[in-house]
Each structure stands twice: as C-alpha cells, then as structure tokens.
XYZ file of C-alpha atoms in Angstrom:
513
model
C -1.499 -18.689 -14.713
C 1.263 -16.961 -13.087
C 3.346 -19.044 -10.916
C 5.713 -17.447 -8.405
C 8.679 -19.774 -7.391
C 9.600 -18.972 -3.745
C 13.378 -19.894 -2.876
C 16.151 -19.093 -0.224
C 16.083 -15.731 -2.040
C 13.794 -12.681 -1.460
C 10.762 -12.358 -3.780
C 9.979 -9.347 -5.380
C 7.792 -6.344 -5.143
C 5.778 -7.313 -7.979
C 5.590 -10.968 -6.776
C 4.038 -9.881 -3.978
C 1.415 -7.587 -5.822
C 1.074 -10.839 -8.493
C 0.104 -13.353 -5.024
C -1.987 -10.416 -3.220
C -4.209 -8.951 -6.017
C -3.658 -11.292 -8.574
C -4.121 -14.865 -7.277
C -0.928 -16.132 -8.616
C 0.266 -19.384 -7.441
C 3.572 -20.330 -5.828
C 5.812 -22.737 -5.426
C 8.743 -23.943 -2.889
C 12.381 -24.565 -4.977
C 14.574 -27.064 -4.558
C 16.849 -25.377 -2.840
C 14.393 -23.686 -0.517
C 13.428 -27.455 0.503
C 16.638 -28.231 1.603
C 17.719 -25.252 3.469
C 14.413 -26.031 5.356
C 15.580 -29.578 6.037
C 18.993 -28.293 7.018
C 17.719 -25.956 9.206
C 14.816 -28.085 10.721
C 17.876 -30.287 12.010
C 19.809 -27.834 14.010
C 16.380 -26.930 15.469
C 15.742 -30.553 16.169
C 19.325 -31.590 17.808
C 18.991 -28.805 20.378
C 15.013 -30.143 21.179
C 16.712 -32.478 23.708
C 19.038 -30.343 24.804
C 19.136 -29.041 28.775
C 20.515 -25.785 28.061
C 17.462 -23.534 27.671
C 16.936 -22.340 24.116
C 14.237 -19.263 23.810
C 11.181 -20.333 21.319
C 12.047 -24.015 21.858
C 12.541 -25.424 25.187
C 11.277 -21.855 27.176
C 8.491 -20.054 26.996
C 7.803 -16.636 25.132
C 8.622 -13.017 25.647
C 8.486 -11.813 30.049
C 7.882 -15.914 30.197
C 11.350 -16.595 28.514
C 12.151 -17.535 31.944
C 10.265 -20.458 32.079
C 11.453 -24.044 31.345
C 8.621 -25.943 29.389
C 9.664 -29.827 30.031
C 10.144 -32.000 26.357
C 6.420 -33.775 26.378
C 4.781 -30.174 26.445
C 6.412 -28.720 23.820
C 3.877 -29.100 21.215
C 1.682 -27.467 23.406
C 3.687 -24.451 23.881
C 3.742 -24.142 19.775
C 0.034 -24.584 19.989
C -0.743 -22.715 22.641
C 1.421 -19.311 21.725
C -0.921 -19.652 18.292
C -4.232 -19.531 19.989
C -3.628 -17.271 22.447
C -1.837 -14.940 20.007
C -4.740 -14.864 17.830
C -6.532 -12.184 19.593
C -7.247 -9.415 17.100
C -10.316 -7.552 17.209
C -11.965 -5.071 15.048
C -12.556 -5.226 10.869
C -11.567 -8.015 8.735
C -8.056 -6.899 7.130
C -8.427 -6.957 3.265
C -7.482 -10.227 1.190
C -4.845 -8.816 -1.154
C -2.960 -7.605 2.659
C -3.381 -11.166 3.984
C -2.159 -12.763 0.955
C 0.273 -10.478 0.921
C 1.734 -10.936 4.661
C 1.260 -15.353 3.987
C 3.733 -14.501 0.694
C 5.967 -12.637 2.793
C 6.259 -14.948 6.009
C 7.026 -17.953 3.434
C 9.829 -16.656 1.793
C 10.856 -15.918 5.429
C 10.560 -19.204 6.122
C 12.477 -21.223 3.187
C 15.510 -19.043 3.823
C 16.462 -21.901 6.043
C 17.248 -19.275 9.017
C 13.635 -20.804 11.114
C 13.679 -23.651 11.445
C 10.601 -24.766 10.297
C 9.620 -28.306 8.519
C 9.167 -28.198 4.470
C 5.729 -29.593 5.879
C 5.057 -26.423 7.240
C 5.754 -24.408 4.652
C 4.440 -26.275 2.122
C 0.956 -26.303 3.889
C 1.104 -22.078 4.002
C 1.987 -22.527 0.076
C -1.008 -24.689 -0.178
C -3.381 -22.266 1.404
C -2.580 -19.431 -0.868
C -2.801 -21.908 -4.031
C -6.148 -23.144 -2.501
C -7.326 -19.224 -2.699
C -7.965 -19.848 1.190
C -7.662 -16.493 3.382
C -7.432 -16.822 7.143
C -9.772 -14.095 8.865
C -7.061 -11.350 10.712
C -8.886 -8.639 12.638
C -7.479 -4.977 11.639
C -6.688 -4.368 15.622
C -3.790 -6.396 17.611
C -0.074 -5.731 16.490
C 2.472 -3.333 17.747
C 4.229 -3.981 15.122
C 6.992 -5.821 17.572
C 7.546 -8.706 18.100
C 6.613 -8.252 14.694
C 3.121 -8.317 13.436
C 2.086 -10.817 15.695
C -1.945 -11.217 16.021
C -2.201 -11.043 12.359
C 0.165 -13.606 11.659
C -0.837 -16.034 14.620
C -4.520 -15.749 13.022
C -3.207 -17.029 9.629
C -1.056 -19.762 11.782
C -4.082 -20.938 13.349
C -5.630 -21.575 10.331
C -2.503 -24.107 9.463
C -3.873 -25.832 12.713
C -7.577 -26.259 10.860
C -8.995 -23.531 14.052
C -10.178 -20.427 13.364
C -12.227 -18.732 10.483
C -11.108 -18.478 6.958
C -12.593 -17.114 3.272
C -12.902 -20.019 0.777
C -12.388 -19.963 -2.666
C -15.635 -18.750 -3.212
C -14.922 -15.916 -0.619
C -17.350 -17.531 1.999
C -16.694 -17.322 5.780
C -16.615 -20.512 6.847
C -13.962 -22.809 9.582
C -10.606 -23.304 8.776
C -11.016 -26.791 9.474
C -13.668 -26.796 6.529
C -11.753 -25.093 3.975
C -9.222 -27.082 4.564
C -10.726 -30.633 4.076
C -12.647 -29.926 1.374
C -9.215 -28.247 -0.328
C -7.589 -31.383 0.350
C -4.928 -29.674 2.970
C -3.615 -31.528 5.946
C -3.981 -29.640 9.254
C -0.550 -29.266 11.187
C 0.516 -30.462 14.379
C 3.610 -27.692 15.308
C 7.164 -29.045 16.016
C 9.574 -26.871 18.115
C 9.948 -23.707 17.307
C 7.425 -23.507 14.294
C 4.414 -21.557 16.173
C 6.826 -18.475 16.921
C 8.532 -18.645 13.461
C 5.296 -18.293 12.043
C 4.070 -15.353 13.731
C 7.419 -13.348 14.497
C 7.782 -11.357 11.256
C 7.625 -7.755 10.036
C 5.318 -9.468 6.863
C 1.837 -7.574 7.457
C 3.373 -4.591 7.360
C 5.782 -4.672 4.994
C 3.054 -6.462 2.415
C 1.144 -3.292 3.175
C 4.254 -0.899 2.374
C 4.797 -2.879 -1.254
C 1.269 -2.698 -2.120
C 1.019 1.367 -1.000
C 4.517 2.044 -3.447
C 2.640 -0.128 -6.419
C -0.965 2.204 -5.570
C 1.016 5.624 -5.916
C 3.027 4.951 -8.777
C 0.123 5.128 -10.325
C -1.456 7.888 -8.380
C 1.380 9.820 -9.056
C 1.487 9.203 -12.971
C -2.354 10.339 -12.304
C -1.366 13.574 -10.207
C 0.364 14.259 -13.094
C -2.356 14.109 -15.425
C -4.222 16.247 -13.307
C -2.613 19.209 -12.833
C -1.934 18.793 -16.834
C -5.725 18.808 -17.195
C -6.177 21.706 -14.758
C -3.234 24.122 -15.708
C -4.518 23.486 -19.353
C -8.258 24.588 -18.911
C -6.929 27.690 -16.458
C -5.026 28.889 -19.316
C -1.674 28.147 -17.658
C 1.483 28.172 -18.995
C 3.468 25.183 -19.849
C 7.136 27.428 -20.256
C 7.724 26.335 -16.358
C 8.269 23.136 -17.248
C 10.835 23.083 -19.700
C 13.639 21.139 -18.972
C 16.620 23.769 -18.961
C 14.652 25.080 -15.814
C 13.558 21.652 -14.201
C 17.596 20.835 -14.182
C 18.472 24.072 -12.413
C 17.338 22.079 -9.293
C 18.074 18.322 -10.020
C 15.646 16.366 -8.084
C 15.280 13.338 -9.949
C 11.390 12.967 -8.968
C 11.065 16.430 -10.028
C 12.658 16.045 -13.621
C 10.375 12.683 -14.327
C 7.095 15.037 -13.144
C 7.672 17.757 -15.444
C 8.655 15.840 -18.393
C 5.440 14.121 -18.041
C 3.259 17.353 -17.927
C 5.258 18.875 -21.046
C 4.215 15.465 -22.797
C 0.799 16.094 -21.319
C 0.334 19.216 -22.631
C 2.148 19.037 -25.671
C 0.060 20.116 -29.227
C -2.905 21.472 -27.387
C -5.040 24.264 -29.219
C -6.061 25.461 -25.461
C -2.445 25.969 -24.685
C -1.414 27.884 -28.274
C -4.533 30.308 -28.162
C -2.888 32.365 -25.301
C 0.681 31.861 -25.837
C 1.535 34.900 -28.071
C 3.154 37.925 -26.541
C -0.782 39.229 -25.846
C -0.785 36.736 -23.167
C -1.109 38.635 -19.396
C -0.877 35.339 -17.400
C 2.736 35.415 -17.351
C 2.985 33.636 -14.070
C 0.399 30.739 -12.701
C -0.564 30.470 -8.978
C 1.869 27.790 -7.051
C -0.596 24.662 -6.981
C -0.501 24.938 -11.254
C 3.418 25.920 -11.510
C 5.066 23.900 -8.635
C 3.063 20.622 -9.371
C 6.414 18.761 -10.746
C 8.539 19.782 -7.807
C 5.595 18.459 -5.244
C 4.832 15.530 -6.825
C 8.315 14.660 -7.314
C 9.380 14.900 -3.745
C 6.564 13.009 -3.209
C 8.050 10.233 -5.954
C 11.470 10.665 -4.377
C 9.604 9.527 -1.090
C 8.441 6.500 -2.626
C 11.860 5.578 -4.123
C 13.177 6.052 -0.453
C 10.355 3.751 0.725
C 11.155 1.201 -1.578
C 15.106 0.815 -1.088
C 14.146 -0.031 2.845
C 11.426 -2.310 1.550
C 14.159 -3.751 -0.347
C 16.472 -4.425 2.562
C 13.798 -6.058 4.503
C 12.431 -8.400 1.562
C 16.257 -9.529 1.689
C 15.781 -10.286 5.843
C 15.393 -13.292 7.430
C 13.021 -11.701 10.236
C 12.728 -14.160 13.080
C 13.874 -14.183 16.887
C 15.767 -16.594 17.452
C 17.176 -17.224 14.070
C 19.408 -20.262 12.619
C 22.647 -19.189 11.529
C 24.209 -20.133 9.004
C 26.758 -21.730 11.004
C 24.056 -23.654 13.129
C 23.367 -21.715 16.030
C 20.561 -20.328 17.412
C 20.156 -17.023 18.783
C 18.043 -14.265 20.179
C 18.044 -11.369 18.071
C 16.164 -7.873 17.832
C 15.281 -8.090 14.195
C 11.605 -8.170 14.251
C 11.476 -4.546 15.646
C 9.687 -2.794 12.336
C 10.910 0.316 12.820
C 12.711 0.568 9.437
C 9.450 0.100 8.000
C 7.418 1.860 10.183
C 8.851 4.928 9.671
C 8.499 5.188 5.670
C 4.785 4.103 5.886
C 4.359 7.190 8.183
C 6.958 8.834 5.832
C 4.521 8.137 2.762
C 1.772 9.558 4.501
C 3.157 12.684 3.588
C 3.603 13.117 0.725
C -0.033 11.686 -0.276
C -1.694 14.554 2.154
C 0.249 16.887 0.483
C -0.431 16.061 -3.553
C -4.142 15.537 -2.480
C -3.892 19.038 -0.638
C -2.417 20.811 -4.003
C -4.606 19.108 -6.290
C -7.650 20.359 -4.061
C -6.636 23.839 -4.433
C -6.421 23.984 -8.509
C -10.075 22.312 -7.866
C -11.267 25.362 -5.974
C -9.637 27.436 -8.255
C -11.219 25.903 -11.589
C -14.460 26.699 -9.443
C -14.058 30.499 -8.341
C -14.535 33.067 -10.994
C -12.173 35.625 -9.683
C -9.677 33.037 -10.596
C -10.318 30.694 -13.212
C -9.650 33.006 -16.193
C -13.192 33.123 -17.511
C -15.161 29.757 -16.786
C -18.634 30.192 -14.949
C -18.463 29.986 -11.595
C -18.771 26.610 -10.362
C -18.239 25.259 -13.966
C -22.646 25.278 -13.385
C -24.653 25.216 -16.343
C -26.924 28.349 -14.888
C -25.123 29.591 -11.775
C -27.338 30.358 -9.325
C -30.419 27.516 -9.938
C -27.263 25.270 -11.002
C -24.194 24.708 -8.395
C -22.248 23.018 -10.763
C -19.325 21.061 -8.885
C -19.300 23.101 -5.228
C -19.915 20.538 -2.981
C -17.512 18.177 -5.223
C -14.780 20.788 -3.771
C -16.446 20.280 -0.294
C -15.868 16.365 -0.712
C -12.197 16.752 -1.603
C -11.518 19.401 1.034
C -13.111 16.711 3.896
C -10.600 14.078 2.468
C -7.799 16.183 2.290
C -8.710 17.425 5.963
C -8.425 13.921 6.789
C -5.337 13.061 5.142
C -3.416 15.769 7.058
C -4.896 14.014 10.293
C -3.609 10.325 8.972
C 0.072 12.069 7.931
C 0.532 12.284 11.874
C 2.592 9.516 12.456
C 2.199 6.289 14.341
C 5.785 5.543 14.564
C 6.538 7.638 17.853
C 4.303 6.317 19.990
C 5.565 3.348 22.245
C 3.047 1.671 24.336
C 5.256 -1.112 26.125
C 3.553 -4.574 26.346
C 4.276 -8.234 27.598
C 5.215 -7.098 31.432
C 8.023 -4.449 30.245
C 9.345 -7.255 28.364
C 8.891 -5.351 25.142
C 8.787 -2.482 26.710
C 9.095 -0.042 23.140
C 6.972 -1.219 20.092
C 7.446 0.355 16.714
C 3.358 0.508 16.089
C 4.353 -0.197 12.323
C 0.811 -1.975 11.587
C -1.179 1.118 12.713
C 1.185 2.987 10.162
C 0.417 0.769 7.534
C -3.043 0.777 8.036
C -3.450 4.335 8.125
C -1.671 4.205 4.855
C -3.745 2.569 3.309
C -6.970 5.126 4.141
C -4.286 7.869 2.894
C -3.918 6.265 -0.881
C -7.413 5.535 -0.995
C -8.225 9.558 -0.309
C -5.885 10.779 -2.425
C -7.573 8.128 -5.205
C -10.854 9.835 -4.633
C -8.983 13.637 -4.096
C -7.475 13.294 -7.780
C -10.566 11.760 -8.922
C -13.067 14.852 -8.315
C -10.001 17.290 -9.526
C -10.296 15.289 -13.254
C -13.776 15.157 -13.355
C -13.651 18.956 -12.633
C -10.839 19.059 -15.039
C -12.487 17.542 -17.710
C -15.707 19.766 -17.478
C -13.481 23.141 -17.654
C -11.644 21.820 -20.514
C -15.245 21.038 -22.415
C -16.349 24.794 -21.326
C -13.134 25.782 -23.691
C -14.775 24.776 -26.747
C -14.824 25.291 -29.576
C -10.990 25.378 -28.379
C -10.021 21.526 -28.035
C -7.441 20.226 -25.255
C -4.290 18.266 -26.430
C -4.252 14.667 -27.525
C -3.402 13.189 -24.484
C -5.857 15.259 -21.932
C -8.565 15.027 -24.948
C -7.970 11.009 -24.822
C -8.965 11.111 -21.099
C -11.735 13.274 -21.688
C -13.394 11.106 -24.032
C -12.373 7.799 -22.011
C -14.034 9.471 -19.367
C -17.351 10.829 -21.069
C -18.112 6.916 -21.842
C -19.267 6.706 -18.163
C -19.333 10.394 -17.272
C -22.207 12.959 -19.297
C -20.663 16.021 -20.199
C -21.577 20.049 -18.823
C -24.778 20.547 -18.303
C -28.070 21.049 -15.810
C -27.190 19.602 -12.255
C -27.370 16.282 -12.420
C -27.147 13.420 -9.468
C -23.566 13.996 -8.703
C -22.108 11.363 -6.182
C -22.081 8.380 -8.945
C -20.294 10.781 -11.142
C -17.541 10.845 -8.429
C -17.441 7.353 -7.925
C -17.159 6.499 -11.702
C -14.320 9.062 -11.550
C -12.888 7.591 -8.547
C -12.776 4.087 -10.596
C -11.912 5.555 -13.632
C -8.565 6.703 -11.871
C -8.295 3.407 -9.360
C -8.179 1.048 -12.232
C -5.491 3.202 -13.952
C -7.642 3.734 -16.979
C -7.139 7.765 -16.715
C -3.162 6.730 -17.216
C -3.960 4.567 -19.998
C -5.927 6.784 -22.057
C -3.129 9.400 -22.010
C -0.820 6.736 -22.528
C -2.454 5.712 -25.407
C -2.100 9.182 -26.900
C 1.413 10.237 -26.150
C 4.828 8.749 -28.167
C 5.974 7.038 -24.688
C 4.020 5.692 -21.569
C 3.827 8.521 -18.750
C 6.653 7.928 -16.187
C-alpha cells in the first residue's frame, strides 16, 4: 500500500493523484507535528488577548467587526462550519474530495494555521478510513477560497453532516465515524476558518486535469497518427530539421511522437515514391504537432503555477514564522483560476482538430479512396455518420466550456469580498472539457481504426497496428451496421484507461512522450 508522508513541505502532484484515485494512505511527520504544536501556541497566547485578532476573537468576513467574548468562541468555530456548509446541487466526485482533504492538510502541518495536531490528525484519519464527506458541486467563489466545499468536509470532523463509507454508502458522518473508530472534534480558536479558507478544491481539480491530458495528449497523438496514416498522408512534415525551424518545445515532443507512430508502416511506403500526388495534407493532418503542442506547452504553464501554490501556505490570517498573526489576501485563487480557464483551451481546440480528420476519413471527396462513411454498403449502411454527429455536439460544447469563468466577479458577504475569482466554476467546467475531449478522441480512433482495416491487404505500422488489434478485442471490425453507441463507449474506455497509449507503447523502442 502506498503511503504518502505529509510534512511542513508541499506534496506532490502525483501524491495527490496517489490519495484521490488511488486510495493511498498518509501520514503526519515528525516535523509536521511540531510545527503544528508551535504554531497552535502562538494561536493560543493571543486567545486571551483584548486586542481583536480576525478568525479568533472576531467574527468572519463584513462581521470582522464584531467582538465574540472568550466563552463563545467555540461556537464561532462551530458555527462558521455549519453555516458555511451550504452547497447545493450534485455530489462532487470522490477522487476531487480526496483530493481537496490532501491538499488542505498539507496546508495545515506547515505550521502557518494554527491548528491542533488533533485536528489534523483526525482529517488524516478520514482519508485513511476511505471516509468522503458529501460536498455539493454549487457554493464557492473560489474566494475566500473554496469555502462551502471545504466547510462540508469540516463538518464532517464535527461527526454532522453526510459522508460515503468505505463501502461507498451514504450514511451520517457521525456513523462513519464511530464505527471507523474516529473521534469527533470540538474546534479550538481559529481551527473552523483554517479549515475551510484554502484554494484546495480547486487546485486538487487543476492537478488531476494536468495528470488526465498528459495522457489525452499522448492519445491526440496517436490519433492523428492513425488518421493521417489511413488518409494516405505524409509523414515528411514531421521530420525534425523542420519541427526545429520553430522551437516550441510542446511542438518538438508532438512530432517526434507521430514520426515514431508512423514509423515502418506498409500504408505509409505504398504512396511515398515520386508517383505520389498528395504532396501536401489538409491542416488538421499536417499541423497536429504544432496544436497539440501548444496545447502541451499550456499544461506545462498550468503546472509551474500549480507548483507555486502546492508550495503556499493558503490561509487568512496566517502564523508567521516569527509568531504573528495577520490578515492576508492569499486565498484569492486567481492564479489558479485563470490556467483552469486557460486549459480549457487548448482541450476545445485538439477535440475541434481531431473532429475534422473524423469528417474527413468519412467524406469521399476527401478521404483518398475509402467508402463514404467507412459503411459496409453505403446507402442501406451509414457506417460511422452520426459517430461524426456525436463528436461535433461535444466539440460544440467544448468551445462553450473554453469561455472562461475567471472574469466574472459577483461580490458577496455585504461588499466585504466584493471581487471573487470564481476559480471552482473553472475547475469544474474543466473537468466536463477533459471528459469531451476523452470521448472526441475516442470516436476519431475507432474511426481511425476502421479506415486503416479498409487499407488491407496494406497493413498499418507496428505501433497503430498494436492499437488496432488491442482495440478489436472489444471492438468487431468493418462491417454491416451494427449497434453503434457501445462501440463508442468501449472506445471511450479504451482511451480513458490509457490502454490506446499502452498498446503503442508496447510496440515502439521508447514510451510515447
């Protein structure tokens, strides 16, 4: 079992993947113990203290203003949690709560909350206990932070709420909790808003989204390998000498890939002799490298800010190092917010490319002598129209979800927090953008793979011939019209679990990049 060791340093990108998706465990270190401790001190001199501090002697946001006497101070931790908890709308996805709870711990035993080890050793022990509060989809503004999805998990620390058990069943927190053998927690100064004022939900969602399309874009790849190959493209456009002319670095790693893609295949030699007339390919065949590496420099981009913020202490106020504690503006998520809308982009825009070599593997004007449709008997057969149909609705809706969320500011909390970076709603909308360009690359191999059979007796390369026959163990080859919506979805897995990759992989001298 993996273990992940959370300390006064950040975690990682694929920590957080390992905790989200693949239930590893974690643990507190030593020395994330005892900055808690430290920090749990200054916190706890200044409890008595008659100056007002913000988060533990006041109350919260346009009701900073407000003195909240020493016996009533547990209540104000208490009652920020519960009536913070007001989401609404779908249940949010396990691997992005696990993902967020990760996150807001290694916050946490930076030693710059506040909090008690107690505290963060009972949000370790939910994620060990495979416990996932319920957060509803609607409710952050992403600022202060993600702050309904958080207070939801924080609420299930106080044994209220709902949760998922081990066994995935809805059930009270106060439940799971007992019967995991977890201690509810009665909140100290200052530990309900340390809990809740983070960046974590989104940022979880950002790490997951750069982990989903480097594999998409490996697969995007692979594609337009598969498709320039059975439209009797040619692979000169790739060479190297010409991908350095322009030295984009996502470029150079997407060529290099399709040359290894396309390398040895009897499709690609049977029309490269001086006979040859295609002596140019339409843009969606030629320019895939320099599209889908923008669209990798994107996600580098992505992941340097994602960097800087797994290396923040995101709270308001914060513990200093040298023991203070002061209001800060850190929890605003625009950094993050505007690469998730950033991503966006680039995923409507590979999905949009790879739906146009689709269409054209499908017309007969252009497909350089495949049936129309890639049907069996055009006319009583349709072949794979409507699969173009399916991918043009999803890439119609990806251009919608590339508008972004970042630049619009609906103030909240009486002018208080009067601009919001809405870096949730960008995250979420994310998320629906990977999972149609998933299903966009999906139909373009399936259609791929059925053009490259119609070649035959010509064979494709070893790598694209590898995914054809990975594929054909789920998916019948051409012929007669056949149900085709499971087809598409055993495509659509096919690509999701990254077995497409693999197969080519499996084929090639190195791993695709």
């Amino acid at each position: 079992m993996t273990v992940v060791v959370v300390g006064i340093g950040p975690v990682s990108e694929s920590d957080v993947v390992a905790v989200a998706r693949h239930d590893a465990k974690v643990e507190l270190s030593p020395d994330a113990l005892e900055a808690l401790a430290a920090s749990r001190g200054t916190v706890e001199a200044l409890a008595g203290d008659v100056e007002p501090h913000y988060g533990i002697s006041t109350g919260f946001g346009a009701l900073a203003t407000k003195h909240i006497p020493v016996e009533q101070r547990q209540l104000l931790q208490r009652s920020l949690i519960r009536s913070h908890a007001a989401g609404s709308g779908p249940e949010v996805e396990r691997e992005v709560v696990r993902a967020l709870m990760l996150l807001r711990l290694s916050t946490l035993t930076t030693g710059r909350t506040g909090v008690r080890p107690q505290t963060a050793r009972t949000l370790a022990a939910l994620l060990n206990a495979d416990i996932t509060p319920l957060v509803h989809e609607y409710g952050s503004l992403g600022c202060s932070g993600d702050l309904a999805p958080l207070s939801h998990v924080a609420l299930a620390l106080l044994g209220e709420g709902s949760v998922r058990d081990a066994s995935k069943r809805l059930v009270p927190a106060c439940v799971a909790l007992t019967a995991a053998g977890i201690e509810t927690l009665s909140l100290g100064e200052k530990e309900g808003l340390a809990l809740i004022n983070g960046t974590d939900g989104m940022l979880g969602q950002l790490l997951l989204a750069c982990a989903d399309l480097d594999l998409l874009l490996r697969t995007a790849d692979l594609t337009a390998a598969m498709s320039v190959e059975a439209m009797l493209g040619t692979s000169a456009v790739f060479a190297a000498d010409l991908q350095a002319l322009r030295p984009q670095p996502g470029q150079a790693v997407a060529a290099a890939n399709m040359r290894a893609l396309l390398a040895d295949s009897p499709i690609m030699a049977s029309h490269a002799g001086p006979d040859c007339v295609y002596v140019q390919d339409a843009y969606s065949m030629r320019c895939a490298p320099q599209v889908a590496g923008a669209a990798r420099d994107t996600v580098a981009h992505a992941r340097m800010v994602a960097g800087y913020e797994l290396a923040s202490a995101v709270d308001n106020p914060v513990v200093t190092l040298d023991g203070r504690v002061e209001s800060n503006g850190n929890f605003h998520g625009a950094p993050v917010a505007y690469v998730l809308d950033f991503l966006a982009i680039p995923a409507a825009d590979v999905a949009s490319m790879s739906e146009r070599r689709t269409d054209r593997m499908l017309d007969t004007a252009r497909s350089r002598g495949l049936p129309p449709f890639l049907a069996d008997d055009p006319g009583v057969d349709s072949g794979h129209m409507i699969a173009q149909y399916t991918q043009a609705a999803l890439v119609s809706e990806l251009k919608r979800l590339a508008v972004p969320a970042s630049v619009d500011s609906i103030p909240s909390s009486a002018m208080q927090e009067d601009h919001v970076s809405m870096g949730w709603s960008a995250a979420r909308k994310l998320r629906r953008s990977v999972d149609a360009l998933t299903q966009v690359l999906a139909i373009e191999l399936l259609t791929a793979a059925r053009a490259l059979d119609l070649r035959a007796p010509l064979q494709p390369g070893p790598a694209t011939g590898a995914v054809v026959a990975a594929l054909r163990q789920t998916v019948p080859g051409p012929g007669p019209d056949r149900y085709l919506a499971p087809e598409i979805e055993a495509a659509v897995a096919f690509v999701r679990s990254g077995a497409a990759v693999a197969a080519a992989d499996a084929a090639l001298p190195q791993p695709l990049a």
